[in-house]
Every structure is written in C-alpha cells, then in structure tokens.
C-alpha cells in the first residue's frame, strides 16, 4: 500500500541521536513496518515529555478538523503523546467505508485505536469517551484532569457531558440550518442559534467564577467546548455579549497544546471567518453542501 508520511519535528533525531533509547527507535521502526492508510502520518514521536515506560502508547487517530475532531488532537498535544493520524474525507464518505466501520460502527469521527497494557487492541469512538479514556490512562499527574472521586472530577464530567449533549448538537444544528440546508428555514435557524446563544450564556456565567470551567486548570471539559466556541461565527452567533467566554477562548489559544492540536489534521480556519463577508462565507458553505446532502440521503436509505 502506498504511504504518505508527514515529517515532524524530531523524527530524524530519533533515528540518528545515540542518546535516544533503543525502545523509541524500535517503536519508530515498527511504525514504518506496519501497513498504513495512504494518508497516515505521525505526530510528536520525540517531542513528548509526558511519556514514561509505563505509559507507552500505540495511538492512531482518525479525524477531521471539525470542532469534534480537534478535541482529541488538542488533548493528545496537551499530554505530549505520540500518535498516528489518518485524515478522513467526508466528501468521499470514507467514514462509512467498511474498514472505518470496524473501528466505529456509527460511522462518525473522531475515532481512535490503541493497545492496552496487556496487548489487547481497543477501538474508541464518541469524542467524550475518547477524552475520558486518554486522561484515565495517560494523565497520572492530573495536568488536564482531576483525581477520580474528587468533587472537581465529577464537575469536570458534568461539563464534558453538557458539551456532548448540549453545546455540540445544538450548535451543530445551527450550522446546518444556517449554512448547509438546501433551503433557508428561518424557524430552524432561529431555534438553534438562540439555543446556542443560551448555552454560551451558561458558559459565561460559569466563567465568572474562574478562568476555566472547573477548578484551577484547563481540563477535558474546556477542550471539548473550545472548538465549538471557536466556530461561533460560522454558526452565526456573536461573542460580543459574552466577554468572559471570549477571554476564555483566547486564553486557551495561548496554550501550545491547543495551538498545535487545533491544526490536526489540517489548518484550523475558524478564526478566518470573521474577516470574510457573508457572500464569501456562503461560497465556503456551497463547497460542502453537496456532500452533506448526499450523506443525508445515503443515511436515510439504511
């Protein structure tokens, strides 16, 4: 199978620097020996400082640069974990191909595979589930999470599930009716933009208590919400009435992990939208309308 490999920082050093451990060199060799999806590339092989011999991973992320997709890549970068990436093409409906459905039967991104310490492979899907798995296994120092059983742990999960059940679905529908629907249905636009605005208000009030959604640190709750709030302009919702939320958005953007992770597997363009006219944004939406509608029709037949 043809392979196209991304070259990333430190890859050559891993092969030539004698100070690097034989374990890492062996791991790199195994990456190249295994058959890969044509678009697979590697991230963070030698840049991680968070890894130890007890937390070696075999993480492979299948994703697109959507608000849901970048949640996982942001967390992986925050944790400094090495991982492989395969970009998925929505326009080619790759998320519905049999090989992908073996990983995620629901045919949605993101999806992730890994190997458990006993050697058992595991498939993970639903972004919230993936985030919880990654911190449970790879954040023993609780850099972006809290210890299980603490008050903050449960509050973090409150906000994570709030995003999964509220912010994501509601803003996703705002995107659909405002940008992708074949006809403009004002009721649908108003319904979901207003609900997105209400949810932003919930975050605004929470952020009046502190810099992050829970406690004294950025956690998976913040990372889960970040990509959606960053895409507010695409949904037709302004942050002008939410100063705390706007400050939070840019505070997180200053974190190296967020900055790196938001550009996986491709450049993050949400902030470009503010500088475009509505006519230009409509042209952007037209590029995606065809495959959005085609995907809906295909799903309706199943």
Short mmCIF file of C-alpha atoms in Angstrom, two decimals:
data_model
loop_
_atom_site.label_atom_id
_atom_site.label_comp_id
_atom_site.label_asym_id
_atom_site.label_seq_id
_atom_site.Cartn_x
_atom_site.Cartn_y
_atom_site.Cartn_z
CA UNK A 1 0.00 0.00 0.00
CA UNK A 2 1.29 3.46 -0.88
CA UNK A 3 2.12 5.50 2.22
CA UNK A 4 2.45 9.25 2.52
CA UNK A 5 4.32 10.13 5.69
CA UNK A 6 4.30 13.52 7.37
CA UNK A 7 7.74 14.63 8.56
CA UNK A 8 7.51 16.04 12.03
CA UNK A 9 9.87 17.63 14.49
CA UNK A 10 12.49 15.32 15.93
CA UNK A 11 11.93 12.36 13.59
CA UNK A 12 15.47 12.40 12.18
CA UNK A 13 16.95 12.78 15.66
CA UNK A 14 15.11 9.65 16.77
CA UNK A 15 16.99 7.70 14.13
CA UNK A 16 20.43 9.29 14.50
CA UNK A 17 20.89 10.55 18.08
CA UNK A 18 22.54 7.76 20.13
CA UNK A 19 21.24 9.33 23.33
CA UNK A 20 17.71 8.27 22.47
CA UNK A 21 16.54 4.99 23.90
CA UNK A 22 16.53 1.82 21.84
CA UNK A 23 12.88 1.47 22.78
CA UNK A 24 11.96 4.62 20.90
CA UNK A 25 13.98 3.63 17.86
CA UNK A 26 12.30 0.24 17.86
CA UNK A 27 8.92 1.92 18.11
CA UNK A 28 9.68 4.15 15.14
CA UNK A 29 10.76 1.14 13.08
CA UNK A 30 7.51 -0.62 13.90
CA UNK A 31 5.51 2.36 12.64
CA UNK A 32 7.18 2.13 9.26
CA UNK A 33 6.93 -1.65 9.08
CA UNK A 34 3.16 -1.80 9.53
CA UNK A 35 0.79 -1.28 6.58
CA UNK A 36 -0.84 2.12 6.81
CA UNK A 37 -3.75 4.02 5.33
CA UNK A 38 -2.35 6.10 2.44
CA UNK A 39 -2.80 9.37 4.29
CA UNK A 40 -1.49 8.31 7.69
CA UNK A 41 1.19 10.46 9.29
CA UNK A 42 2.88 10.65 12.67
CA UNK A 43 2.79 13.26 15.40
CA UNK A 44 5.00 14.01 18.41
CA UNK A 45 7.27 10.99 18.20
CA UNK A 46 10.19 12.55 20.06
CA UNK A 47 8.65 15.75 21.38
CA UNK A 48 6.80 14.14 24.26
CA UNK A 49 7.96 14.82 27.79
CA UNK A 50 4.93 13.24 29.43
CA UNK A 51 5.61 9.67 28.40
CA UNK A 52 7.28 7.02 30.51
CA UNK A 53 7.99 3.33 30.01
CA UNK A 54 4.77 2.52 31.86
CA UNK A 55 2.62 4.67 29.56
CA UNK A 56 3.81 3.69 26.10
CA UNK A 57 1.01 4.11 23.59
CA UNK A 58 0.08 2.89 20.15
CA UNK A 59 -2.46 5.63 19.46
CA UNK A 60 -3.93 6.05 15.99
CA UNK A 61 -6.39 8.91 15.49
CA UNK A 62 -8.87 9.04 12.62
CA UNK A 63 -10.19 12.55 12.33
CA UNK A 64 -11.22 15.71 10.50
CA UNK A 65 -10.56 19.29 11.61
CA UNK A 66 -14.08 19.84 12.95
CA UNK A 67 -14.99 21.02 16.47
CA UNK A 68 -15.43 17.38 17.47
CA UNK A 69 -12.28 16.19 15.73
CA UNK A 70 -9.89 18.72 17.21
CA UNK A 71 -10.96 17.95 20.78
CA UNK A 72 -8.90 14.78 20.65
CA UNK A 73 -5.85 16.15 18.87
CA UNK A 74 -5.74 19.09 21.31
CA UNK A 75 -5.73 16.67 24.25
CA UNK A 76 -3.09 14.46 22.66
CA UNK A 77 -0.86 17.50 22.17
CA UNK A 78 -1.54 18.73 25.70
CA UNK A 79 -0.46 15.35 27.05
CA UNK A 80 2.57 15.22 24.76
CA UNK A 81 1.62 11.78 23.45
CA UNK A 82 2.98 10.35 20.20
CA UNK A 83 0.24 9.32 17.81
CA UNK A 84 -0.52 8.44 14.22
CA UNK A 85 -3.12 10.41 12.30
CA UNK A 86 -5.30 9.39 9.37
CA UNK A 87 -7.37 12.25 7.92
CA UNK A 88 -10.85 11.16 6.87
CA UNK A 89 -12.51 12.60 3.77
CA UNK A 90 -16.17 13.46 4.26
CA UNK A 91 -16.56 14.29 0.57
CA UNK A 92 -15.55 10.70 -0.26
CA UNK A 93 -17.69 9.33 2.59
CA UNK A 94 -14.69 7.48 3.98
CA UNK A 95 -16.28 7.38 7.44
CA UNK A 96 -18.85 4.94 6.03
CA UNK A 97 -16.34 2.55 4.45
CA UNK A 98 -16.18 -0.97 5.92
CA UNK A 99 -12.66 -0.58 7.31
CA UNK A 100 -13.72 2.52 9.27
CA UNK A 101 -16.95 0.96 10.49
CA UNK A 102 -14.84 -1.79 12.06
CA UNK A 103 -13.43 0.96 14.30
CA UNK A 104 -16.61 3.00 14.78
CA UNK A 105 -19.85 1.25 13.82
CA UNK A 106 -21.60 4.64 13.92
CA UNK A 107 -19.54 5.97 11.02
CA UNK A 108 -18.55 9.25 12.63
CA UNK A 109 -15.30 10.98 13.54
CA UNK A 110 -13.25 11.12 15.66
CA UNK A 111 -12.25 7.52 16.26
CA UNK A 112 -9.13 6.21 17.93
CA UNK A 113 -7.36 2.91 18.32
CA UNK A 114 -4.79 1.97 20.94
CA UNK A 115 -3.27 -1.05 22.62
CA UNK A 116 -3.95 -1.80 26.28
CA UNK A 117 -1.06 -2.68 28.61
CA UNK A 118 -1.84 -6.40 28.28
CA UNK A 119 -1.51 -6.17 24.49
CA UNK A 120 -5.24 -6.11 23.74
CA UNK A 121 -6.23 -3.69 20.95
CA UNK A 122 -9.07 -1.29 21.72
CA UNK A 123 -11.31 0.83 19.48
CA UNK A 124 -12.72 4.05 20.86
CA UNK A 125 -15.38 6.33 19.42
CA UNK A 126 -17.50 9.27 20.60
CA UNK A 127 -15.21 12.19 21.39
CA UNK A 128 -16.19 12.40 25.06
CA UNK A 129 -15.41 8.74 25.59
CA UNK A 130 -12.04 9.18 23.89
CA UNK A 131 -11.16 12.16 26.08
CA UNK A 132 -12.05 10.26 29.24
CA UNK A 133 -10.01 7.25 28.14
CA UNK A 134 -6.95 9.35 27.39
CA UNK A 135 -6.86 11.15 30.73
CA UNK A 136 -7.72 7.98 32.65
CA UNK A 137 -4.74 6.24 31.11
CA UNK A 138 -2.23 8.93 30.23
CA UNK A 139 -2.69 11.76 32.75
CA UNK A 140 -1.46 10.24 36.03
CA UNK A 141 -0.30 13.66 37.25
CA UNK A 142 -3.73 15.23 36.54
CA UNK A 143 -2.33 18.01 34.39
CA UNK A 144 -5.61 18.38 32.48
CA UNK A 145 -7.98 16.38 34.70
CA UNK A 146 -8.75 15.67 38.35
CA UNK A 147 -8.39 12.56 40.52
CA UNK A 148 -11.30 10.18 40.34
CA UNK A 149 -13.63 10.60 43.30
CA UNK A 150 -12.93 14.27 43.89
CA UNK A 151 -15.57 16.98 43.63
CA UNK A 152 -13.72 18.50 40.67
CA UNK A 153 -13.63 15.16 38.85
CA UNK A 154 -17.41 14.91 38.82
CA UNK A 155 -17.84 18.58 37.95
CA UNK A 156 -15.44 18.13 35.04
CA UNK A 157 -17.58 15.26 33.80
CA UNK A 158 -20.71 17.41 34.22
CA UNK A 159 -19.32 19.92 31.75
CA UNK A 160 -17.95 17.29 29.40
CA UNK A 161 -21.37 15.64 29.12
CA UNK A 162 -23.04 19.05 28.92
CA UNK A 163 -20.99 19.73 25.81
CA UNK A 164 -21.70 16.32 24.32
CA UNK A 165 -25.46 16.56 24.90
CA UNK A 166 -25.99 20.28 24.52
CA UNK A 167 -23.44 22.64 23.02
CA UNK A 168 -22.24 20.32 20.25
CA UNK A 169 -25.62 19.08 19.00
CA UNK A 170 -27.32 22.48 19.26
CA UNK A 171 -24.56 24.45 17.57
CA UNK A 172 -24.23 21.68 15.00
CA UNK A 173 -27.88 22.17 14.10
CA UNK A 174 -27.34 25.93 13.95
CA UNK A 175 -24.54 25.27 11.47
CA UNK A 176 -26.78 23.02 9.42
CA UNK A 177 -29.79 25.29 9.12
CA UNK A 178 -27.72 28.47 8.72
CA UNK A 179 -25.11 27.12 6.29
CA UNK A 180 -25.95 23.73 4.78
CA UNK A 181 -29.72 23.31 4.47
CA UNK A 182 -30.92 23.28 0.84
CA UNK A 183 -33.43 25.98 1.73
CA UNK A 184 -33.43 28.68 4.37
CA UNK A 185 -35.90 27.75 7.12
CA UNK A 186 -35.95 30.73 9.47
CA UNK A 187 -37.62 28.82 12.28
CA UNK A 188 -34.78 26.27 12.31
CA UNK A 189 -32.13 28.98 12.11
CA UNK A 190 -33.66 30.98 14.96
CA UNK A 191 -34.32 27.92 17.11
CA UNK A 192 -30.75 26.65 17.08
CA UNK A 193 -28.92 29.98 17.03
CA UNK A 194 -30.95 31.06 20.06
CA UNK A 195 -30.22 27.81 21.85
CA UNK A 196 -26.51 28.12 21.06
CA UNK A 197 -26.62 31.67 22.42
CA UNK A 198 -28.35 30.41 25.58
CA UNK A 199 -25.66 27.76 26.06
CA UNK A 200 -22.93 30.37 25.61
CA UNK A 201 -24.66 32.27 28.40
CA UNK A 202 -24.41 29.20 30.63
CA UNK A 203 -20.66 29.10 30.00
CA UNK A 204 -20.37 32.87 30.53
CA UNK A 205 -21.90 32.61 33.99
CA UNK A 206 -19.68 29.66 34.91
CA UNK A 207 -16.57 31.53 33.77
CA UNK A 208 -17.44 34.43 36.04
CA UNK A 209 -16.31 32.09 38.84
CA UNK A 210 -12.85 31.44 37.42
CA UNK A 211 -10.63 31.21 34.36
CA UNK A 212 -11.69 27.64 33.48
CA UNK A 213 -14.90 25.68 33.57
CA UNK A 214 -13.81 23.65 36.59
CA UNK A 215 -11.28 24.46 39.28
CA UNK A 216 -7.81 25.82 38.78
CA UNK A 217 -6.83 24.26 35.46
CA UNK A 218 -7.88 23.66 31.89
CA UNK A 219 -9.34 20.18 31.56
CA UNK A 220 -11.02 17.95 29.01
CA UNK A 221 -14.22 19.89 29.72
CA UNK A 222 -12.60 23.05 28.34
CA UNK A 223 -11.01 21.26 25.39
CA UNK A 224 -14.33 19.65 24.49
CA UNK A 225 -16.04 23.04 24.27
CA UNK A 226 -13.22 25.06 22.74
CA UNK A 227 -13.60 24.09 19.09
CA UNK A 228 -17.32 24.81 19.14
CA UNK A 229 -16.92 28.26 20.65
CA UNK A 230 -14.08 28.99 18.22
CA UNK A 231 -16.54 28.27 15.38
CA UNK A 232 -19.20 30.65 16.69
CA UNK A 233 -19.07 32.92 13.64
CA UNK A 234 -19.81 30.03 11.29
CA UNK A 235 -22.96 29.34 13.29
CA UNK A 236 -23.99 32.99 13.04
CA UNK A 237 -23.60 33.70 16.76
CA UNK A 238 -21.57 36.63 18.13
CA UNK A 239 -19.47 36.60 21.31
CA UNK A 240 -19.93 40.34 21.87
CA UNK A 241 -22.32 39.75 24.76
CA UNK A 242 -20.07 37.08 26.32
CA UNK A 243 -16.80 38.79 27.36
CA UNK A 244 -15.77 36.06 29.82
CA UNK A 245 -16.31 33.40 27.18
CA UNK A 246 -14.33 35.37 24.60
CA UNK A 247 -11.46 35.81 27.08
CA UNK A 248 -11.53 32.06 27.85
CA UNK A 249 -11.42 31.24 24.13
CA UNK A 250 -8.25 33.27 23.60
CA UNK A 251 -6.71 32.22 26.92
CA UNK A 252 -6.80 28.60 25.82
CA UNK A 253 -5.45 29.56 22.41
CA UNK A 254 -2.23 30.68 24.13
CA UNK A 255 -1.56 27.10 25.25
CA UNK A 256 0.94 25.32 22.96
CA UNK A 257 -1.11 22.13 23.03
CA UNK A 258 -4.26 23.90 21.88
CA UNK A 259 -2.38 25.78 19.20
CA UNK A 260 -0.80 22.59 17.83
CA UNK A 261 -3.82 20.36 18.25
CA UNK A 262 -6.28 22.64 16.50
CA UNK A 263 -4.32 22.28 13.27
CA UNK A 264 -4.67 18.46 13.09
CA UNK A 265 -5.09 17.03 10.55
CA UNK A 266 -5.24 20.32 8.60
CA UNK A 267 -5.08 24.05 9.25
CA UNK A 268 -7.80 25.32 11.60
CA UNK A 269 -9.69 28.10 9.82
CA UNK A 270 -12.45 29.06 12.28
CA UNK A 271 -10.86 32.40 13.16
CA UNK A 272 -10.57 33.30 9.47
CA UNK A 273 -14.34 33.52 9.21
CA UNK A 274 -14.57 36.90 10.94
CA UNK A 275 -12.58 38.51 8.14
CA UNK A 276 -14.84 37.21 5.37
CA UNK A 277 -18.01 38.73 4.01
CA UNK A 278 -21.27 36.85 4.24
CA UNK A 279 -21.07 36.29 0.49
CA UNK A 280 -17.66 34.67 0.89
CA UNK A 281 -18.95 32.50 3.72
CA UNK A 282 -21.86 31.35 1.59
CA UNK A 283 -19.40 30.29 -1.11
CA UNK A 284 -17.46 28.33 1.51
CA UNK A 285 -20.66 26.60 2.58
CA UNK A 286 -21.54 25.73 -1.01
CA UNK A 287 -18.40 23.61 -1.22
CA UNK A 288 -19.75 21.33 1.49
CA UNK A 289 -23.49 21.37 0.81
CA UNK A 290 -23.32 18.68 -1.88
CA UNK A 291 -21.65 16.03 0.26
CA UNK A 292 -23.72 16.99 3.33
CA UNK A 293 -26.93 16.40 1.39
CA UNK A 294 -25.57 13.27 -0.30
CA UNK A 295 -24.59 11.84 3.08
CA UNK A 296 -28.04 12.53 4.49
CA UNK A 297 -29.70 10.77 1.58
CA UNK A 298 -27.40 7.77 1.92
CA UNK A 299 -28.13 7.52 5.66
CA UNK A 300 -31.88 7.73 5.01
CA UNK A 301 -31.71 4.59 2.85
CA UNK A 302 -30.21 2.47 5.61
#
